[in-house]
Amino acid sequence: KFPTMMMSAKALLATLLLSATSAWQAPQPVNHQVSDNARRSLLVNAPIFALSSFATVSNASTDTSNLKFTTSPTGLQYADVKEGPSSTPSPSDGQSVSIDYVMSTTGARYGSKIYSTVDAGAPYRWKLGDGSTIPGLEEAVIGMNPGGIRRVIIPSKLAYQSASSTPISIIQECESGKGLGPIPPMETALGEFQRFKNIYCNPDRQYQPDLVMDVKLYGKRN
């Protein structure tokens, strides 16, 4: 009887192992692009982050439910929350501009906001075409009139590129806060800079998320 009992025990164990193996499923790989798209959808219709400050001086509505995005030939997406007066021309290459912005990302798991010049009280300034600023932001403001507020969704090819395919020298510049702007200032906003660096200067990141910016254009300077 003993051998029979041993065989029965072995058979039972084999059956249990087979059932467990059949029930277990290997973890499915995370589709970062799907997650990115889901976060982008949420951000597109989220309240304009900057308008809590902008609205007091711009009479702009914080309702984004009726925003209609336009996609440019380069892939930039934008929607005007408030248009500037047509009597004030859009800036062009060689002219200096000043903006306030709120920077967000579609690639963060725990909150999307990265940095705000509105909160810092330090507008971002540069000269169009001088090579200091990401192409997506330059394209966005060239089509704006001073006084306008625009939400833009900037793909990686128009922003900070994909760190995995970017020369190491450019990655090092980004990590040190000296790459193409805008970059949260390391000296006065270290936490925000670290958050930015972990997302957009990370060579180990498998994909590069879109950049979402709410931008107010203040004007041009010669």
Tab-separated table of C-alpha atoms in Angstrom:
chain	number	residue	atom	x	y	z
A	1	LYS	CA	0.000	0.000	0.000
A	2	PHE	CA	2.894	2.315	0.764
A	3	PRO	CA	4.110	2.539	-2.852
A	4	THR	CA	0.527	3.115	-3.965
A	5	MET	CA	0.153	5.990	-1.500
A	6	MET	CA	3.459	7.475	-2.682
A	7	MET	CA	2.305	7.360	-6.295
A	8	SER	CA	-1.002	8.981	-5.340
A	9	ALA	CA	0.805	11.758	-3.471
A	10	LYS	CA	3.086	12.385	-6.434
A	11	ALA	CA	0.132	12.469	-8.791
A	12	LEU	CA	-1.671	14.952	-6.538
A	13	LEU	CA	1.408	17.166	-6.322
A	14	ALA	CA	1.813	17.088	-10.097
A	15	THR	CA	-1.843	18.070	-10.526
A	16	LEU	CA	-1.492	20.986	-8.099
A	17	LEU	CA	1.653	22.238	-9.818
A	18	LEU	CA	-0.024	22.023	-13.227
A	19	SER	CA	-3.034	23.974	-11.958
A	20	ALA	CA	-0.830	26.652	-10.409
A	21	THR	CA	1.235	26.964	-13.576
A	22	SER	CA	-1.900	27.308	-15.694
A	23	ALA	CA	-3.369	29.966	-13.395
A	24	TRP	CA	-0.179	32.031	-13.235
A	25	GLN	CA	0.363	34.581	-15.960
A	26	ALA	CA	3.621	36.331	-16.632
A	27	PRO	CA	3.571	40.068	-15.858
A	28	GLN	CA	2.649	42.061	-18.931
A	29	PRO	CA	5.163	44.669	-20.067
A	30	VAL	CA	4.163	48.255	-19.337
A	31	ASN	CA	3.204	50.147	-22.461
A	32	HIS	CA	4.671	53.534	-21.679
A	33	GLN	CA	3.147	55.069	-24.785
A	34	VAL	CA	-0.363	54.112	-23.667
A	35	SER	CA	0.310	55.588	-20.219
A	36	ASP	CA	1.721	58.711	-21.842
A	37	ASN	CA	-1.333	59.093	-24.070
A	38	ALA	CA	-3.680	58.649	-21.109
A	39	ARG	CA	-1.880	61.331	-19.103
A	40	ARG	CA	-1.843	63.617	-22.153
A	41	SER	CA	-5.625	63.274	-22.490
A	42	LEU	CA	-6.047	64.284	-18.860
A	43	LEU	CA	-3.725	67.259	-19.230
A	44	VAL	CA	-5.324	68.540	-22.424
A	45	ASN	CA	-8.577	69.263	-20.601
A	46	ALA	CA	-7.119	70.053	-17.190
A	47	PRO	CA	-7.542	73.589	-15.865
A	48	ILE	CA	-4.884	75.938	-17.164
A	49	PHE	CA	-2.348	75.749	-14.347
A	50	ALA	CA	-1.048	79.268	-14.812
A	51	LEU	CA	-4.405	80.990	-14.995
A	52	SER	CA	-4.835	81.188	-11.256
A	53	SER	CA	-2.223	83.933	-11.546
A	54	PHE	CA	-2.788	85.005	-15.168
A	55	ALA	CA	-6.540	85.529	-14.874
A	56	THR	CA	-6.265	88.475	-12.506
A	57	VAL	CA	-4.398	90.471	-15.130
A	58	SER	CA	-5.689	88.881	-18.323
A	59	ASN	CA	-9.438	88.380	-17.797
A	60	ALA	CA	-8.919	84.851	-19.077
A	61	SER	CA	-11.273	81.989	-18.347
A	62	THR	CA	-9.920	78.864	-16.643
A	63	ASP	CA	-12.444	76.681	-18.490
A	64	THR	CA	-10.613	74.462	-20.962
A	65	SER	CA	-13.527	72.249	-22.012
A	66	ASN	CA	-13.907	74.075	-25.329
A	67	LEU	CA	-10.230	74.211	-26.253
A	68	LYS	CA	-9.614	73.152	-29.840
A	69	PHE	CA	-6.077	72.022	-30.531
A	70	THR	CA	-4.304	72.588	-33.818
A	71	THR	CA	-1.424	70.364	-34.886
A	72	SER	CA	1.312	72.066	-36.893
A	73	PRO	CA	3.307	70.277	-39.629
A	74	THR	CA	6.124	69.743	-37.115
A	75	GLY	CA	3.850	67.931	-34.652
A	76	LEU	CA	3.398	70.787	-32.176
A	77	GLN	CA	-0.124	70.943	-30.714
A	78	TYR	CA	-1.520	74.223	-29.443
A	79	ALA	CA	-4.744	75.876	-28.365
A	80	ASP	CA	-5.289	79.530	-27.517
A	81	VAL	CA	-6.957	80.194	-24.184
A	82	LYS	CA	-6.806	83.941	-24.709
A	83	GLU	CA	-5.682	85.674	-27.882
A	84	GLY	CA	-3.564	88.789	-27.685
A	85	PRO	CA	-4.634	91.978	-29.510
A	86	SER	CA	-4.111	91.704	-33.244
A	87	SER	CA	-2.750	95.249	-33.192
A	88	THR	CA	0.383	93.936	-31.473
A	89	PRO	CA	2.360	91.832	-33.967
A	90	SER	CA	3.784	88.418	-33.209
A	91	PRO	CA	7.511	88.293	-32.466
A	92	SER	CA	9.957	87.200	-35.138
A	93	ASP	CA	13.516	85.902	-35.297
A	94	GLY	CA	16.084	88.163	-33.713
A	95	GLN	CA	13.646	89.806	-31.309
A	96	SER	CA	13.723	89.259	-27.556
A	97	VAL	CA	10.596	87.997	-25.851
A	98	SER	CA	9.439	87.502	-22.294
A	99	ILE	CA	7.014	84.813	-21.170
A	100	ASP	CA	5.574	83.278	-18.053
A	101	TYR	CA	4.985	79.553	-18.221
A	102	VAL	CA	3.898	76.545	-16.245
A	103	MET	CA	5.785	73.414	-17.282
A	104	SER	CA	4.141	70.009	-16.974
A	105	THR	CA	4.781	66.548	-18.360
A	106	THR	CA	2.791	63.586	-19.619
A	107	GLY	CA	5.458	61.256	-18.252
A	108	ALA	CA	5.179	61.622	-14.470
A	109	ARG	CA	3.408	59.011	-12.395
A	110	TYR	CA	2.925	61.185	-9.314
A	111	GLY	CA	1.634	64.547	-10.543
A	112	SER	CA	2.329	66.363	-13.779
A	113	LYS	CA	3.500	69.853	-12.798
A	114	ILE	CA	7.244	70.483	-12.843
A	115	TYR	CA	7.890	74.216	-12.579
A	116	SER	CA	6.192	77.616	-12.809
A	117	THR	CA	7.779	80.980	-13.502
A	118	VAL	CA	4.537	82.476	-12.195
A	119	ASP	CA	5.154	80.961	-8.766
A	120	ALA	CA	8.812	81.944	-8.889
A	121	GLY	CA	8.110	85.503	-10.063
A	122	ALA	CA	10.820	85.149	-12.701
A	123	PRO	CA	9.667	85.301	-16.357
A	124	TYR	CA	11.703	83.434	-18.969
A	125	ARG	CA	13.448	85.643	-21.519
A	126	TRP	CA	15.461	84.871	-24.632
A	127	LYS	CA	16.105	86.063	-28.169
A	128	LEU	CA	14.233	84.121	-30.840
A	129	GLY	CA	16.543	82.078	-33.011
A	130	ASP	CA	19.596	82.373	-30.766
A	131	GLY	CA	19.765	78.609	-30.176
A	132	SER	CA	19.177	78.820	-26.430
A	133	THR	CA	15.601	77.515	-26.361
A	134	ILE	CA	13.815	74.336	-27.454
A	135	PRO	CA	12.325	74.591	-30.960
A	136	GLY	CA	8.778	73.755	-29.823
A	137	LEU	CA	8.551	76.780	-27.559
A	138	GLU	CA	9.984	79.078	-30.215
A	139	GLU	CA	7.422	77.830	-32.724
A	140	ALA	CA	4.633	78.326	-30.176
A	141	VAL	CA	5.370	81.969	-29.393
A	142	ILE	CA	6.097	83.015	-32.979
A	143	GLY	CA	2.409	82.402	-33.703
A	144	MET	CA	1.163	84.330	-30.645
A	145	ASN	CA	0.306	87.975	-30.104
A	146	PRO	CA	1.613	89.643	-26.947
A	147	GLY	CA	-0.937	89.359	-24.157
A	148	GLY	CA	-2.096	85.947	-25.352
A	149	ILE	CA	-2.155	82.718	-23.371
A	150	ARG	CA	-1.622	79.398	-25.102
A	151	ARG	CA	-1.460	75.751	-24.083
A	152	VAL	CA	1.107	73.793	-26.088
A	153	ILE	CA	1.954	70.093	-26.217
A	154	ILE	CA	5.524	69.701	-27.395
A	155	PRO	CA	6.777	66.315	-28.653
A	156	SER	CA	10.276	65.201	-27.684
A	157	LYS	CA	11.728	65.966	-31.124
A	158	LEU	CA	10.840	69.635	-30.532
A	159	ALA	CA	11.843	69.604	-26.857
A	160	TYR	CA	14.702	67.871	-25.087
A	161	GLN	CA	14.961	64.895	-27.466
A	162	SER	CA	15.302	61.323	-26.275
A	163	ALA	CA	18.205	61.021	-23.878
A	164	SER	CA	18.950	57.484	-25.081
A	165	SER	CA	19.766	58.744	-28.589
A	166	THR	CA	21.365	62.058	-27.628
A	167	PRO	CA	25.148	62.627	-27.523
A	168	ILE	CA	26.581	62.296	-24.030
A	169	SER	CA	27.827	65.906	-24.068
A	170	ILE	CA	24.278	67.203	-24.509
A	171	ILE	CA	22.995	64.907	-21.760
A	172	GLN	CA	25.698	66.236	-19.434
A	173	GLU	CA	24.687	69.823	-20.248
A	174	CYS	CA	21.084	68.978	-19.458
A	175	GLU	CA	22.061	67.302	-16.179
A	176	SER	CA	24.032	70.373	-15.141
A	177	GLY	CA	21.195	72.760	-16.008
A	178	LYS	CA	23.037	74.282	-18.971
A	179	GLY	CA	21.193	72.717	-21.889
A	180	LEU	CA	18.450	74.170	-24.066
A	181	GLY	CA	15.927	76.128	-22.049
A	182	PRO	CA	13.657	76.508	-20.392
A	183	ILE	CA	15.101	74.541	-17.472
A	184	PRO	CA	14.072	75.088	-13.844
A	185	PRO	CA	16.915	77.035	-12.191
A	186	MET	CA	19.032	74.721	-10.064
A	187	GLU	CA	20.099	77.561	-7.758
A	188	THR	CA	16.609	78.641	-6.677
A	189	ALA	CA	14.405	75.633	-7.476
A	190	LEU	CA	16.508	72.551	-6.769
A	191	GLY	CA	13.556	70.230	-6.163
A	192	GLU	CA	11.881	71.237	-9.426
A	193	PHE	CA	15.197	70.954	-11.269
A	194	GLN	CA	15.749	67.431	-9.949
A	195	ARG	CA	12.244	66.464	-11.062
A	196	PHE	CA	12.910	67.909	-14.512
A	197	LYS	CA	16.305	66.181	-14.749
A	198	ASN	CA	14.903	62.793	-13.769
A	199	ILE	CA	12.373	63.007	-16.589
A	200	TYR	CA	14.162	64.830	-19.419
A	201	CYS	CA	17.909	64.300	-18.798
A	202	ASN	CA	17.772	60.622	-17.952
A	203	PRO	CA	19.671	58.385	-20.411
A	204	ASP	CA	18.155	55.281	-18.780
A	205	ARG	CA	14.588	56.349	-19.486
A	206	GLN	CA	13.009	54.157	-22.154
A	207	TYR	CA	10.938	56.887	-23.766
A	208	GLN	CA	10.694	60.667	-23.807
A	209	PRO	CA	7.318	62.074	-22.687
A	210	ASP	CA	5.624	65.087	-24.222
A	211	LEU	CA	6.138	68.466	-22.617
A	212	VAL	CA	2.989	70.445	-21.759
A	213	MET	CA	3.288	74.191	-21.240
A	214	ASP	CA	0.839	76.968	-20.463
A	215	VAL	CA	2.455	80.098	-21.882
A	216	LYS	CA	1.688	83.792	-21.550
A	217	LEU	CA	3.548	86.045	-23.964
A	218	TYR	CA	4.348	89.460	-22.541
A	219	GLY	CA	5.894	91.068	-25.577
A	220	LYS	CA	8.995	91.578	-27.620
A	221	ARG	CA	12.046	93.695	-27.068
A	222	ASN	CA	14.463	94.907	-29.693
